[in-house]
Amino acid sequence: MISRFTSLVRFTLLLFPLVATVPGQALAAPASAAAALPDLNAPLPIGPQVKVGKLDNGLTYYIQRNRKPEHKLELRLVVKAGSILEDEDQQGLAHFTEHMAFNGSTHFKKHELVSYLQSIGVKFGADLNAYTSFDETVYVLPVPAERPQDLDKAFLVLEDWAHGLTLNPEDIDKERDIVLEELRLGKGAGDRMQKVLMPKIYNGSRYADRLPIGQEAILRNFKPDAIRRFYRDWYRPDLMAVVAVGDVDPAQVEQLVKRHFAGLKNPVPERKRDYAAIPARTGTEALVVTDKESGPASVLIRYPVQPYRERATLAGYREQLVEGLFSGMLNQRLAELAQTASPPFMGASSAPGRLTPRYRSYNAMAALGKNGPTPAIDALVQENERARQFGFGAAELERVKKTLLRTYELAWNERDKTDSAQYAAEYMRHFLEGEAIPGIDAEYRFVNAMVPGITLDEINAYARRTIPADSGKLVIYTGPSGAGAAIPTGDQLLAAVAAAERRDVQKHDEKAVAARLMDQPPKPGSIASETQDARLGLTRLTLSNGVKVILKPTTFRNDQVLMSAARFGGQSLFDERDTFNARYADTIVAAMGLKDFTPVDMRKILAGKAAAVSAGLGTNTDVVAGTAGATDVETMLQMVWLKFAGVRRDEDLYKSFIGKQMELARNRLGQPGALFGDAVLATLYDNNPRAPRALRPEDIARIDLDRAIAIYRERFSSAKDLTFIFVGSFDVAAIKPLLATYLGSLPTPDIPTAYRDLGIRPVKGVVKKVVNSGSEDRSTVSLTFTGPADVTEKEELRLGALTEVMNLRIIDVLREKMGLIYGGGMEGSMTRLPYSHYTVGVTLPTGPQNVGKVVDATFAEIERLRTRGPEQSELDKVKTNWLQSYRKSLQDNGYWLATLQTSLTEGTDPANILRFDKEVAALTADDVKQAAQRYLNTQNYVQVVLNPENPATAKREQAVSQR
């Protein structure tokens, strides 16, 4: 695609999921949707929805009025300058410049900018953010748009970023520690392997030695003049764009752009902005890169890298549609292979892919299972060759066309309900990559006119010319090393590819599947009673079988219906010997399909549909969840009915599923982060076998297919005590007959619908543990506070305010003032199940030499909050952000569904959703102080520290981290 829906469409076609966010409601399409297209050589126009302009100094701007979310403006400053432009003494300084944008400028002293933005509800990291890549740097600034002074100041922020950074030596020196902590955070197996891979991936080009994070020695020692030179050379208006999308007057915003940016000057002389070339690969070679801490093994076959620029014409647009259809069909075939009894891989994909804004290549890749790379390579090469020689079938093409058309239908249906950030991302791509922006009205018209006319012969011709044959290639294996790892050699990889290329392939065997989920609906039940809740806009139904329904029709989205149901029960009802059978029962059943259909059958039957349903066992609840487009509600309800109608037992699919889980669990054993997470939970719950933890290979080996099926049937043979909640774009009168038919006919025999309290409790007192794992010089501190709680909405609010204030301090003190961390923070929760309690967790990655300082600084801030409470300014920042988020959430179907479901599960008043703003306004600093005293009990917490496995380092840090 060439539009903002590029990622959505490609993802849908590649993975073919049972998506929820695909179209349903049949809104009136543009009258000309099926009209004949103009000349395919005609350029794609810029749509009327966006104002695109250019100042005399070369700065480009994009402005669009969009009212979702209300009273909000999404601002972006986009700079066509990244790490690829760094001189030898500047490696890492493009990214460092981005950091310095928050550390002093013409109109904002150090720390003033972040503090000001927090005061108007902009949250650092979650809202306010930035990133640096090879070829660009982007600053993200969402701001409230209700007050003119906030808008003007927001543009002042962008102006300072563009040409007003002070770059003071003392500020630079202060930021070094933070950037070095970010570099440390990125270290590990992935970083080590990447440094070996990059020269080959980028064919020895400049990209290989210009990773944005840079070189540690340069970051520690560069002179201020080096970063000033980068800023002067590349932060200039002819390489910049301002993107402004939101609930604003475009004319007002255009004046702000001109006022703040028209005076910017380009440097004289200008350095030429070149894009690094990637040399062509002519030969074939293999690379094997392993690490004992690596993630799952994988193989990549990268065919020659080629220059690529999108053609901004209707013909180019049509080519992208053809490519998307081709990729969707090929990857569907690979997905089918992954679900065989002894699959060649755990998952795979094959398609053209972009490497940089100006280069791409054809790639085939797979995540490997226990049988290693040879069967995966064989399958990848043969499926590509099968498609190249024999093409695809008419039924395959018809399915992907349906999915593509429905995806665009959704986008068009939701055009007035699309978040401003999505439009902003589209305009960024237009500026950086040349992606055309004709607007969804035009695209919907183009797609409806083009897709039906794309023929099978055309697709198959595309496959023949696109899938490489007899070309040079790079074959890469990555994976874990260590005892028991079967690591191939480069020669073995090349031999596997060569052998696969020599094999004869046969035409794909396309098996016919049913046209629909159900030949006829079940005998319907009836609606026994109906009541209204005018406060919340709810309709409550009781069906003839006792099943209850809550309906909340909304206009928040034009084409989305969400569903949820829960009752007490879940895994808690089963004995310890069934722990893993119960935990995996629902995923095992889902992996085998639905009633009479395999997962592959389901994807085919549901092509072009918008329906997904899951049924599972939580710890203390049984849960059914679903989502659908507005015209696919019946399909979603049929899937619910089939979830209760029986289980499809398939030994082959079970073996495939268990094999993948075993491989993933085995691979976790070498990863420091996974071992650390296990240690935190084990320490917190004193190794209780029923406590939550990640599964190990020996746990998976204990799973029994028939027992897992029996457990699922025990819970989902009956819909007794389930209340189904529906929120979204539906008509109450129209949906009621469907509910009576599918939910009213569900079986409701008597089953237990209460949970068991298994007595799982955290340890008491102060418990400390050190975990030594990992070869990098990095540590992580975990602190967990737990205890009983009187769980009320007000207490949850106080706990939330406590954690938010602490996060402000963690950023301000541990990061900005002390330079001990790059990221991390505190989060808290309360629940009434299976007993009323709270949990507060703190996670802080840092260096081993700083563990003691991090622990001491964190407890110092905790003590300050316990004794003095928060500053009023801190609490005001939290309140302002919450209220802005609340206003947005009130227009979100998911927020309403979650609130209604929680009110049922925990027995609270759902009308509290309407009082949140008043509760926030009433929150005081003393409330937060008392919450800190209750929930941050320094005599009752668990501290777990991850240190490197080097014994000397570990011993030293055990000493300094003791309090």
mmCIF file of C-alpha atoms in Angstrom, residues 6-183:
data_model
loop_
_atom_site.group_PDB
_atom_site.id
_atom_site.type_symbol
_atom_site.label_atom_id
_atom_site.label_comp_id
_atom_site.label_asym_id
_atom_site.label_seq_id
_atom_site.Cartn_x
_atom_site.Cartn_y
_atom_site.Cartn_z
ATOM 1 C CA THR A 6 0.239 0.149 4.645
ATOM 2 C CA SER A 7 1.129 -1.695 7.834
ATOM 3 C CA LEU A 8 -2.446 -2.740 8.584
ATOM 4 C CA VAL A 9 -3.053 -4.240 5.161
ATOM 5 C CA ARG A 10 0.308 -5.962 4.854
ATOM 6 C CA PHE A 11 0.038 -7.381 8.351
ATOM 7 C CA THR A 12 -3.470 -8.662 7.668
ATOM 8 C CA LEU A 13 -2.472 -10.304 4.435
ATOM 9 C CA LEU A 14 0.759 -11.785 5.780
ATOM 10 C CA LEU A 15 -0.643 -13.323 8.935
ATOM 11 C CA PHE A 16 -4.312 -13.754 8.034
ATOM 12 C CA PRO A 17 -5.511 -13.600 11.644
ATOM 13 C CA LEU A 18 -9.080 -13.868 12.846
ATOM 14 C CA VAL A 19 -9.018 -10.141 13.256
ATOM 15 C CA ALA A 20 -11.442 -8.088 15.241
ATOM 16 C CA THR A 21 -10.595 -4.717 13.821
ATOM 17 C CA VAL A 22 -11.787 -5.378 10.340
ATOM 18 C CA PRO A 23 -14.900 -3.906 8.768
ATOM 19 C CA GLY A 24 -18.447 -4.819 9.363
ATOM 20 C CA GLN A 25 -21.042 -2.094 9.320
ATOM 21 C CA ALA A 26 -22.310 -1.413 5.842
ATOM 22 C CA LEU A 27 -22.031 2.352 5.701
ATOM 23 C CA ALA A 28 -22.782 4.196 2.527
ATOM 24 C CA ALA A 29 -19.701 3.998 0.341
ATOM 25 C CA PRO A 30 -18.618 6.862 -1.888
ATOM 26 C CA ALA A 31 -20.838 6.975 -4.924
ATOM 27 C CA SER A 32 -17.833 6.607 -7.211
ATOM 28 C CA ALA A 33 -16.267 3.661 -5.343
ATOM 29 C CA ALA A 34 -16.663 1.313 -8.295
ATOM 30 C CA ALA A 35 -16.151 3.926 -10.994
ATOM 31 C CA ALA A 36 -13.617 3.423 -13.781
ATOM 32 C CA LEU A 37 -10.121 4.545 -12.944
ATOM 33 C CA PRO A 38 -8.345 7.357 -14.733
ATOM 34 C CA ASP A 39 -5.049 6.781 -16.508
ATOM 35 C CA LEU A 40 -2.855 4.460 -14.417
ATOM 36 C CA ASN A 41 0.132 6.641 -15.224
ATOM 37 C CA ALA A 42 -1.544 9.579 -13.510
ATOM 38 C CA PRO A 43 0.122 10.675 -10.268
ATOM 39 C CA LEU A 44 -1.591 9.966 -6.984
ATOM 40 C CA PRO A 45 -2.851 13.307 -5.713
ATOM 41 C CA ILE A 46 -2.449 14.692 -2.219
ATOM 42 C CA GLY A 47 -5.864 14.324 -0.642
ATOM 43 C CA PRO A 48 -7.993 17.296 0.359
ATOM 44 C CA GLN A 49 -8.017 16.170 3.995
ATOM 45 C CA VAL A 50 -4.519 17.549 4.600
ATOM 46 C CA LYS A 51 -2.940 20.927 3.959
ATOM 47 C CA VAL A 52 0.642 20.469 2.757
ATOM 48 C CA GLY A 53 2.806 23.539 2.451
ATOM 49 C CA LYS A 54 6.418 24.616 2.248
ATOM 50 C CA LEU A 55 8.015 27.719 3.709
ATOM 51 C CA ASP A 56 10.558 29.753 1.760
ATOM 52 C CA ASN A 57 13.367 28.220 3.826
ATOM 53 C CA GLY A 58 12.324 24.719 2.698
ATOM 54 C CA LEU A 59 10.494 23.512 5.805
ATOM 55 C CA THR A 60 7.492 21.324 4.932
ATOM 56 C CA TYR A 61 4.308 21.256 6.978
ATOM 57 C CA TYR A 62 1.233 19.018 7.150
ATOM 58 C CA ILE A 63 -1.970 20.167 8.842
ATOM 59 C CA GLN A 64 -5.222 18.241 9.254
ATOM 60 C CA ARG A 65 -8.284 18.828 11.378
ATOM 61 C CA ASN A 66 -9.315 15.580 13.056
ATOM 62 C CA ARG A 67 -11.616 15.349 16.061
ATOM 63 C CA LYS A 68 -10.478 12.033 17.568
ATOM 64 C CA PRO A 69 -9.502 12.411 20.296
ATOM 65 C CA GLU A 70 -11.331 15.624 21.079
ATOM 66 C CA HIS A 71 -9.433 18.684 22.296
ATOM 67 C CA LYS A 72 -6.049 17.143 21.424
ATOM 68 C CA LEU A 73 -3.341 18.022 18.913
ATOM 69 C CA GLU A 74 -0.666 15.574 17.754
ATOM 70 C CA LEU A 75 2.532 17.428 16.858
ATOM 71 C CA ARG A 76 5.636 15.981 15.254
ATOM 72 C CA LEU A 77 8.947 17.553 14.366
ATOM 73 C CA VAL A 78 10.511 15.314 11.729
ATOM 74 C CA VAL A 79 14.166 15.740 10.774
ATOM 75 C CA LYS A 80 15.704 13.902 7.823
ATOM 76 C CA ALA A 81 18.872 13.404 9.800
ATOM 77 C CA GLY A 82 19.956 10.352 11.750
ATOM 78 C CA SER A 83 23.010 8.358 12.653
ATOM 79 C CA ILE A 84 23.948 7.692 9.015
ATOM 80 C CA LEU A 85 25.107 11.325 8.743
ATOM 81 C CA GLU A 86 27.482 11.244 11.702
ATOM 82 C CA ASP A 87 31.154 11.957 11.186
ATOM 83 C CA GLU A 88 33.684 9.564 12.699
ATOM 84 C CA ASP A 89 33.894 11.575 15.914
ATOM 85 C CA GLN A 90 30.104 11.860 16.171
ATOM 86 C CA GLN A 91 28.978 8.212 16.396
ATOM 87 C CA GLY A 92 25.995 8.273 18.734
ATOM 88 C CA LEU A 93 25.559 12.052 18.672
ATOM 89 C CA ALA A 94 22.440 12.115 16.472
ATOM 90 C CA HIS A 95 20.741 10.212 19.278
ATOM 91 C CA PHE A 96 22.502 12.279 21.936
ATOM 92 C CA THR A 97 21.141 15.438 20.270
ATOM 93 C CA GLU A 98 17.652 14.026 20.662
ATOM 94 C CA HIS A 99 18.316 13.607 24.392
ATOM 95 C CA MET A 100 19.588 17.167 24.661
ATOM 96 C CA ALA A 101 16.319 18.484 23.228
ATOM 97 C CA PHE A 102 14.881 17.959 26.724
ATOM 98 C CA ASN A 103 17.840 19.510 28.530
ATOM 99 C CA GLY A 104 17.805 23.217 27.909
ATOM 100 C CA SER A 105 16.897 25.497 25.026
ATOM 101 C CA THR A 106 16.284 29.142 24.233
ATOM 102 C CA HIS A 107 12.948 29.314 26.046
ATOM 103 C CA PHE A 108 13.173 26.363 28.468
ATOM 104 C CA LYS A 109 15.907 25.842 31.030
ATOM 105 C CA LYS A 110 17.047 22.328 31.940
ATOM 106 C CA HIS A 111 14.150 20.369 33.522
ATOM 107 C CA GLU A 112 11.667 23.191 32.764
ATOM 108 C CA LEU A 113 10.383 21.666 29.542
ATOM 109 C CA VAL A 114 9.419 18.272 30.933
ATOM 110 C CA SER A 115 7.967 19.855 34.068
ATOM 111 C CA TYR A 116 5.856 22.300 32.052
ATOM 112 C CA LEU A 117 4.538 19.605 29.737
ATOM 113 C CA GLN A 118 3.687 17.384 32.701
ATOM 114 C CA SER A 119 1.739 20.291 34.182
ATOM 115 C CA ILE A 120 -0.580 20.361 31.136
ATOM 116 C CA GLY A 121 -1.106 16.592 31.225
ATOM 117 C CA VAL A 122 1.652 15.370 28.888
ATOM 118 C CA LYS A 123 3.313 12.273 30.354
ATOM 119 C CA PHE A 124 7.029 11.827 29.750
ATOM 120 C CA GLY A 125 7.721 8.611 27.841
ATOM 121 C CA ALA A 126 4.082 7.638 27.334
ATOM 122 C CA ASP A 127 3.064 10.851 25.514
ATOM 123 C CA LEU A 128 6.129 13.051 25.128
ATOM 124 C CA ASN A 129 8.793 11.079 23.307
ATOM 125 C CA ALA A 130 11.357 10.978 20.512
ATOM 126 C CA TYR A 131 13.395 8.485 18.540
ATOM 127 C CA THR A 132 16.501 8.452 16.371
ATOM 128 C CA SER A 133 17.066 6.038 13.507
ATOM 129 C CA PHE A 134 19.579 5.713 10.703
ATOM 130 C CA ASP A 135 17.947 8.301 8.464
ATOM 131 C CA GLU A 136 15.658 10.367 10.670
ATOM 132 C CA THR A 137 14.982 11.847 14.071
ATOM 133 C CA VAL A 138 11.378 12.361 15.176
ATOM 134 C CA TYR A 139 9.983 14.280 18.146
ATOM 135 C CA VAL A 140 6.499 13.370 19.377
ATOM 136 C CA LEU A 141 4.438 15.954 21.242
ATOM 137 C CA PRO A 142 0.711 15.425 21.901
ATOM 138 C CA VAL A 143 -0.801 18.458 23.641
ATOM 139 C CA PRO A 144 -4.223 19.634 24.816
ATOM 140 C CA ALA A 145 -5.781 21.936 22.239
ATOM 141 C CA GLU A 146 -8.399 23.771 24.263
ATOM 142 C CA ARG A 147 -6.366 26.846 25.253
ATOM 143 C CA PRO A 148 -4.581 29.039 22.675
ATOM 144 C CA GLN A 149 -1.677 29.631 25.067
ATOM 145 C CA ASP A 150 -0.976 25.889 25.258
ATOM 146 C CA LEU A 151 -0.918 25.658 21.471
ATOM 147 C CA ASP A 152 1.437 28.592 21.110
ATOM 148 C CA LYS A 153 3.771 27.224 23.746
ATOM 149 C CA ALA A 154 3.731 23.786 22.108
ATOM 150 C CA PHE A 155 4.935 25.339 18.863
ATOM 151 C CA LEU A 156 7.565 27.209 20.858
ATOM 152 C CA VAL A 157 8.784 23.801 22.062
ATOM 153 C CA LEU A 158 9.045 22.562 18.474
ATOM 154 C CA GLU A 159 10.828 25.747 17.430
ATOM 155 C CA ASP A 160 13.387 25.317 20.201
ATOM 156 C CA TRP A 161 13.945 21.707 19.168
ATOM 157 C CA ALA A 162 14.502 22.862 15.603
ATOM 158 C CA HIS A 163 17.123 25.553 16.257
ATOM 159 C CA GLY A 164 17.240 26.593 19.900
ATOM 160 C CA LEU A 165 19.077 23.876 21.819
ATOM 161 C CA THR A 166 21.669 25.384 24.141
ATOM 162 C CA LEU A 167 23.946 22.293 24.304
ATOM 163 C CA ASN A 168 25.769 23.571 27.385
ATOM 164 C CA PRO A 169 28.876 21.555 28.358
ATOM 165 C CA GLU A 170 27.596 20.927 31.902
ATOM 166 C CA ASP A 171 24.240 19.693 30.577
ATOM 167 C CA ILE A 172 25.984 17.464 28.064
ATOM 168 C CA ASP A 173 28.136 15.951 30.778
ATOM 169 C CA LYS A 174 25.074 15.325 32.945
ATOM 170 C CA GLU A 175 23.293 13.543 30.104
ATOM 171 C CA ARG A 176 26.232 11.244 29.331
ATOM 172 C CA ASP A 177 25.366 8.953 32.249
ATOM 173 C CA ILE A 178 21.750 8.605 31.080
ATOM 174 C CA VAL A 179 22.710 7.809 27.483
ATOM 175 C CA LEU A 180 25.311 5.325 28.699
ATOM 176 C CA GLU A 181 22.632 3.667 30.832
ATOM 177 C CA GLU A 182 20.457 3.410 27.717
ATOM 178 C CA LEU A 183 23.387 1.809 25.914
#
